[in-house]
Short mmCIF file of N, CA and C in Angstrom, two decimals:
data_model
loop_
_atom_site.label_atom_id
_atom_site.label_comp_id
_atom_site.label_asym_id
_atom_site.label_seq_id
_atom_site.Cartn_x
_atom_site.Cartn_y
_atom_site.Cartn_z
N MET U 1 0.10 3.70 -2.21
CA MET U 1 -1.11 3.79 -2.13
C MET U 1 -1.57 3.88 -0.68
N THR U 2 -2.77 4.63 -0.32
CA THR U 2 -3.17 4.78 1.02
C THR U 2 -4.55 4.33 0.76
N LEU U 3 -5.23 3.64 1.55
CA LEU U 3 -6.47 2.95 1.90
C LEU U 3 -7.12 3.61 2.96
N ASP U 4 -8.12 4.27 2.96
CA ASP U 4 -8.91 5.07 4.08
C ASP U 4 -10.00 4.20 4.19
N ILE U 5 -10.00 3.49 5.71
CA ILE U 5 -10.96 2.58 6.12
C ILE U 5 -11.78 2.74 7.21
N LEU U 6 -13.09 2.58 6.90
CA LEU U 6 -14.04 2.69 8.15
C LEU U 6 -14.65 1.30 8.73
N LEU U 7 -13.79 0.95 9.87
CA LEU U 7 -14.02 -0.26 10.68
C LEU U 7 -15.37 -0.50 11.12
N GLY U 8 -15.73 -1.86 11.00
CA GLY U 8 -17.41 -2.19 11.69
C GLY U 8 -17.57 -1.74 13.02
N ASP U 9 -18.02 -2.79 13.51
CA ASP U 9 -18.33 -2.73 15.14
C ASP U 9 -17.29 -2.84 16.12
N VAL U 10 -16.32 -1.64 15.98
CA VAL U 10 -15.31 -1.55 16.86
C VAL U 10 -15.37 -0.86 18.00
N ARG U 11 -15.06 -0.89 19.05
CA ARG U 11 -15.23 0.31 20.29
C ARG U 11 -14.21 0.49 20.88
N SER U 12 -12.89 -0.13 20.75
CA SER U 12 -11.62 0.16 21.49
C SER U 12 -10.61 0.15 20.40
N LEU U 13 -9.25 0.73 20.63
CA LEU U 13 -8.21 0.62 19.97
C LEU U 13 -7.46 -0.87 20.03
N LYS U 14 -7.82 -1.72 20.95
CA LYS U 14 -7.65 -3.08 21.02
C LYS U 14 -8.31 -3.91 20.20
N GLN U 15 -9.52 -3.73 20.05
CA GLN U 15 -10.49 -4.18 19.07
C GLN U 15 -10.06 -3.61 17.54
N LYS U 16 -9.49 -2.40 17.41
CA LYS U 16 -8.95 -2.17 15.96
C LYS U 16 -7.79 -2.72 15.64
N ARG U 17 -7.06 -2.90 16.83
CA ARG U 17 -5.53 -3.78 16.22
C ARG U 17 -6.12 -5.23 15.83
N SER U 18 -7.09 -5.80 16.51
CA SER U 18 -7.61 -7.26 16.24
C SER U 18 -8.22 -6.98 14.83
N ALA U 19 -8.71 -6.00 14.65
CA ALA U 19 -9.53 -6.06 13.17
C ALA U 19 -8.47 -5.57 12.04
N VAL U 20 -7.54 -4.70 12.41
CA VAL U 20 -6.59 -4.26 11.32
C VAL U 20 -5.41 -5.34 10.98
N ARG U 21 -5.08 -5.86 12.00
CA ARG U 21 -3.91 -6.88 11.64
C ARG U 21 -4.27 -8.03 10.79
N PRO U 22 -5.47 -8.65 10.59
CA PRO U 22 -5.91 -9.76 9.72
C PRO U 22 -5.94 -9.16 8.19
N ILE U 23 -5.93 -7.72 8.29
CA ILE U 23 -6.32 -7.04 6.84
C ILE U 23 -4.99 -6.97 6.26
N ILE U 24 -4.00 -6.52 6.97
CA ILE U 24 -2.43 -6.62 6.71
C ILE U 24 -1.79 -7.82 6.39
N ALA U 25 -2.11 -8.77 7.40
CA ALA U 25 -1.58 -10.14 6.94
C ALA U 25 -2.01 -10.74 5.97
N GLU U 26 -3.31 -10.30 5.38
CA GLU U 26 -3.62 -11.25 4.33
C GLU U 26 -3.02 -10.54 3.16
N VAL U 27 -3.01 -9.05 2.96
CA VAL U 27 -2.30 -8.63 1.55
C VAL U 27 -0.82 -9.03 1.70
N GLN U 28 -0.34 -9.17 2.85
CA GLN U 28 1.17 -9.60 2.75
C GLN U 28 1.26 -11.02 2.29
N ARG U 29 0.35 -11.97 2.63
CA ARG U 29 0.28 -13.19 2.01
C ARG U 29 0.02 -13.41 0.92
N ARG U 30 -1.15 -12.68 0.08
CA ARG U 30 -1.39 -12.74 -0.99
C ARG U 30 -0.50 -11.89 -2.12
N PHE U 31 0.28 -10.95 -1.59
CA PHE U 31 1.21 -10.08 -2.33
C PHE U 31 2.48 -9.98 -1.39
N PRO U 32 3.27 -11.25 -1.65
CA PRO U 32 4.62 -10.75 -0.84
C PRO U 32 5.44 -10.07 -1.27
N GLY U 33 5.31 -9.34 -2.57
CA GLY U 33 6.33 -8.25 -2.82
C GLY U 33 5.97 -6.80 -2.48
N VAL U 34 4.96 -6.89 -1.78
CA VAL U 34 4.84 -5.47 -1.25
C VAL U 34 4.81 -4.93 0.23
N ALA U 35 5.15 -3.86 0.34
CA ALA U 35 5.18 -3.45 1.89
C ALA U 35 3.78 -3.10 2.32
N VAL U 36 3.11 -3.20 3.44
CA VAL U 36 1.90 -2.81 3.88
C VAL U 36 1.90 -2.66 5.63
N ALA U 37 1.51 -1.36 5.90
CA ALA U 37 1.41 -0.97 7.35
C ALA U 37 0.20 -0.17 7.66
N GLU U 38 -0.14 0.08 8.85
CA GLU U 38 -0.95 1.23 8.92
C GLU U 38 -0.35 2.27 9.40
N THR U 39 -0.76 3.51 8.37
CA THR U 39 0.05 4.52 8.55
C THR U 39 -0.66 5.88 8.98
N GLY U 40 -2.37 5.75 9.28
CA GLY U 40 -2.91 6.74 9.74
C GLY U 40 -3.96 6.73 10.58
N HIS U 41 -4.60 7.69 11.02
CA HIS U 41 -5.70 7.61 12.01
C HIS U 41 -5.51 6.59 13.26
N LEU U 42 -4.32 6.60 13.59
CA LEU U 42 -4.09 5.61 14.86
C LEU U 42 -4.46 5.98 16.15
N ASP U 43 -4.99 7.12 16.49
CA ASP U 43 -5.75 7.44 17.60
C ASP U 43 -7.10 7.24 17.53
N LEU U 44 -7.67 6.94 16.20
CA LEU U 44 -9.34 6.68 16.18
C LEU U 44 -9.61 5.13 16.31
N HIS U 45 -10.41 4.71 16.88
CA HIS U 45 -10.89 3.40 16.94
C HIS U 45 -11.60 2.71 15.73
N ARG U 46 -12.30 3.47 15.15
CA ARG U 46 -13.23 3.09 14.10
C ARG U 46 -12.74 3.68 12.45
N ARG U 47 -11.62 4.29 12.61
CA ARG U 47 -11.18 4.27 11.28
C ARG U 47 -9.47 4.13 11.41
N THR U 48 -9.13 3.83 9.90
CA THR U 48 -7.87 3.50 9.73
C THR U 48 -7.13 3.66 8.40
N GLU U 49 -5.74 3.97 8.39
CA GLU U 49 -5.47 4.21 7.19
C GLU U 49 -4.23 3.17 6.81
N ILE U 50 -4.41 2.42 5.84
CA ILE U 50 -3.21 1.40 5.50
C ILE U 50 -2.66 1.98 4.41
N GLY U 51 -1.05 1.88 4.35
CA GLY U 51 -0.12 2.31 3.28
C GLY U 51 0.34 1.01 2.66
N ILE U 52 0.22 0.99 1.23
CA ILE U 52 0.62 -0.12 0.58
C ILE U 52 1.92 0.33 -0.55
N ALA U 53 2.89 -0.25 -0.57
CA ALA U 53 4.05 0.12 -1.38
C ALA U 53 4.49 -0.98 -2.27
N VAL U 54 4.87 -0.75 -3.37
CA VAL U 54 5.36 -1.88 -4.43
C VAL U 54 6.54 -1.20 -5.30
N VAL U 55 7.13 -2.01 -5.54
CA VAL U 55 8.51 -1.53 -6.59
C VAL U 55 8.43 -2.41 -7.62
N SER U 56 8.65 -1.94 -9.02
CA SER U 56 8.79 -2.77 -10.16
C SER U 56 9.28 -1.86 -11.17
N ALA U 57 9.63 -2.53 -12.11
CA ALA U 57 10.52 -2.07 -13.44
C ALA U 57 9.38 -1.22 -14.08
N THR U 58 8.04 -1.58 -14.21
CA THR U 58 7.17 -0.73 -14.88
C THR U 58 6.00 -0.07 -14.11
N ALA U 59 5.56 0.87 -14.68
CA ALA U 59 4.40 1.51 -13.98
C ALA U 59 2.93 0.69 -13.98
N ALA U 60 3.15 0.08 -15.31
CA ALA U 60 1.65 -0.79 -15.45
C ALA U 60 1.72 -1.62 -14.57
N ASN U 61 2.92 -2.64 -14.15
CA ASN U 61 2.83 -3.69 -13.08
C ASN U 61 2.58 -3.03 -11.84
N CYS U 62 3.09 -1.87 -11.21
CA CYS U 62 2.72 -1.26 -10.07
C CYS U 62 1.26 -1.05 -9.92
N THR U 63 1.00 -0.60 -11.02
CA THR U 63 -0.84 -0.18 -10.75
C THR U 63 -1.51 -1.57 -10.83
N GLY U 64 -1.24 -2.41 -11.42
CA GLY U 64 -1.92 -3.66 -11.49
C GLY U 64 -1.89 -4.53 -10.12
N VAL U 65 -0.46 -4.52 -9.47
CA VAL U 65 -0.49 -5.03 -8.10
C VAL U 65 -1.29 -3.97 -6.87
N LEU U 66 -1.30 -2.77 -7.23
CA LEU U 66 -1.90 -1.99 -6.07
C LEU U 66 -3.53 -1.93 -6.33
N ASP U 67 -3.88 -1.98 -7.48
CA ASP U 67 -5.40 -2.42 -7.96
C ASP U 67 -5.88 -3.70 -7.39
N ASP U 68 -5.09 -4.65 -7.37
CA ASP U 68 -5.35 -6.11 -6.83
C ASP U 68 -5.47 -5.82 -5.41
N CYS U 69 -4.49 -4.99 -4.77
CA CYS U 69 -4.44 -5.20 -3.37
C CYS U 69 -5.99 -4.49 -3.04
N GLU U 70 -6.31 -3.15 -3.55
CA GLU U 70 -7.13 -2.44 -3.33
C GLU U 70 -8.51 -3.41 -3.31
N ARG U 71 -8.67 -4.06 -4.32
CA ARG U 71 -10.02 -5.06 -4.53
C ARG U 71 -9.97 -6.04 -3.39
N LEU U 72 -8.87 -6.43 -3.02
CA LEU U 72 -8.71 -7.60 -1.88
C LEU U 72 -9.49 -6.88 -0.63
N VAL U 73 -8.90 -5.71 -0.17
CA VAL U 73 -9.19 -4.88 0.93
C VAL U 73 -10.47 -4.49 0.90
N ALA U 74 -11.11 -3.92 -0.40
CA ALA U 74 -12.32 -3.76 -0.44
C ALA U 74 -13.52 -4.57 -0.41
N GLY U 75 -12.93 -5.90 -0.70
CA GLY U 75 -13.95 -7.25 -0.74
C GLY U 75 -14.28 -7.91 0.59
N ARG U 76 -13.67 -7.38 1.73
CA ARG U 76 -13.84 -7.40 3.19
C ARG U 76 -14.99 -7.09 3.35
N PRO U 77 -16.04 -7.91 4.03
CA PRO U 77 -17.57 -7.58 4.23
C PRO U 77 -17.40 -6.55 5.61
N GLU U 78 -16.43 -6.84 6.54
CA GLU U 78 -16.68 -6.05 7.79
C GLU U 78 -15.95 -4.61 7.75
N ILE U 79 -15.60 -4.42 6.58
CA ILE U 79 -15.04 -3.08 6.64
C ILE U 79 -15.67 -2.03 5.45
N GLU U 80 -15.56 -0.72 5.39
CA GLU U 80 -15.96 -0.01 4.38
C GLU U 80 -14.99 0.95 3.88
N LEU U 81 -14.35 0.54 2.39
CA LEU U 81 -13.40 1.56 2.13
C LEU U 81 -13.90 2.81 1.71
N LEU U 82 -13.27 3.67 2.00
CA LEU U 82 -13.67 5.04 1.89
C LEU U 82 -12.99 5.72 0.84
N SER U 83 -11.78 5.66 0.72
CA SER U 83 -11.09 5.99 -0.58
C SER U 83 -9.96 5.34 -0.55
N ALA U 84 -9.32 5.31 -1.68
CA ALA U 84 -7.99 4.79 -2.30
C ALA U 84 -7.23 5.80 -3.16
N ARG U 85 -6.00 6.00 -2.64
CA ARG U 85 -5.37 7.06 -3.38
C ARG U 85 -4.00 6.35 -4.10
N GLN U 86 -3.54 6.28 -5.27
CA GLN U 86 -2.47 5.93 -5.77
C GLN U 86 -1.32 7.06 -6.15
N ARG U 87 -0.36 6.77 -5.82
CA ARG U 87 0.67 7.82 -6.46
C ARG U 87 2.01 6.76 -6.92
N LEU U 88 2.22 7.16 -8.15
CA LEU U 88 3.52 6.46 -8.68
C LEU U 88 4.80 7.42 -8.72
N TYR U 89 6.09 6.96 -8.29
CA TYR U 89 7.14 7.82 -8.21
C TYR U 89 8.09 7.14 -9.43
N ASN U 90 8.70 7.78 -10.02
CA ASN U 90 9.73 7.21 -10.84
C ASN U 90 11.18 7.78 -10.56
N GLU U 91 12.28 7.12 -11.22
CA GLU U 91 13.61 7.54 -10.76
C GLU U 91 14.04 8.67 -11.05
N ASP U 92 13.39 9.79 -11.97
CA ASP U 92 13.57 11.03 -12.36
C ASP U 92 12.96 12.01 -11.31
N GLU U 93 12.12 11.44 -10.22
CA GLU U 93 11.66 12.61 -9.27
C GLU U 93 12.24 12.51 -8.11
N ASP U 94 12.68 13.54 -7.45
CA ASP U 94 13.43 13.77 -6.09
C ASP U 94 12.35 13.56 -4.85
#
């Protein structure tokens, strides 16, 4: 899943790092089975893209965990979630 995020009052890449780091840490703390990282808009100081990945035996479990991660991030008052895109892969895909 990728989350496209507009950050609040951020005026530099240094401020951006200090705003994004707690978001990533909170997702990792609340959902220890997911991988999460900043994956896009690295050169823009008011935008970021966060990628979240999870592996599970069922698509329903993956979707549920990703939905919970999305709600957690969207609930933060200092950011605006612009979009969230999910993509499921299965063992039959190359």
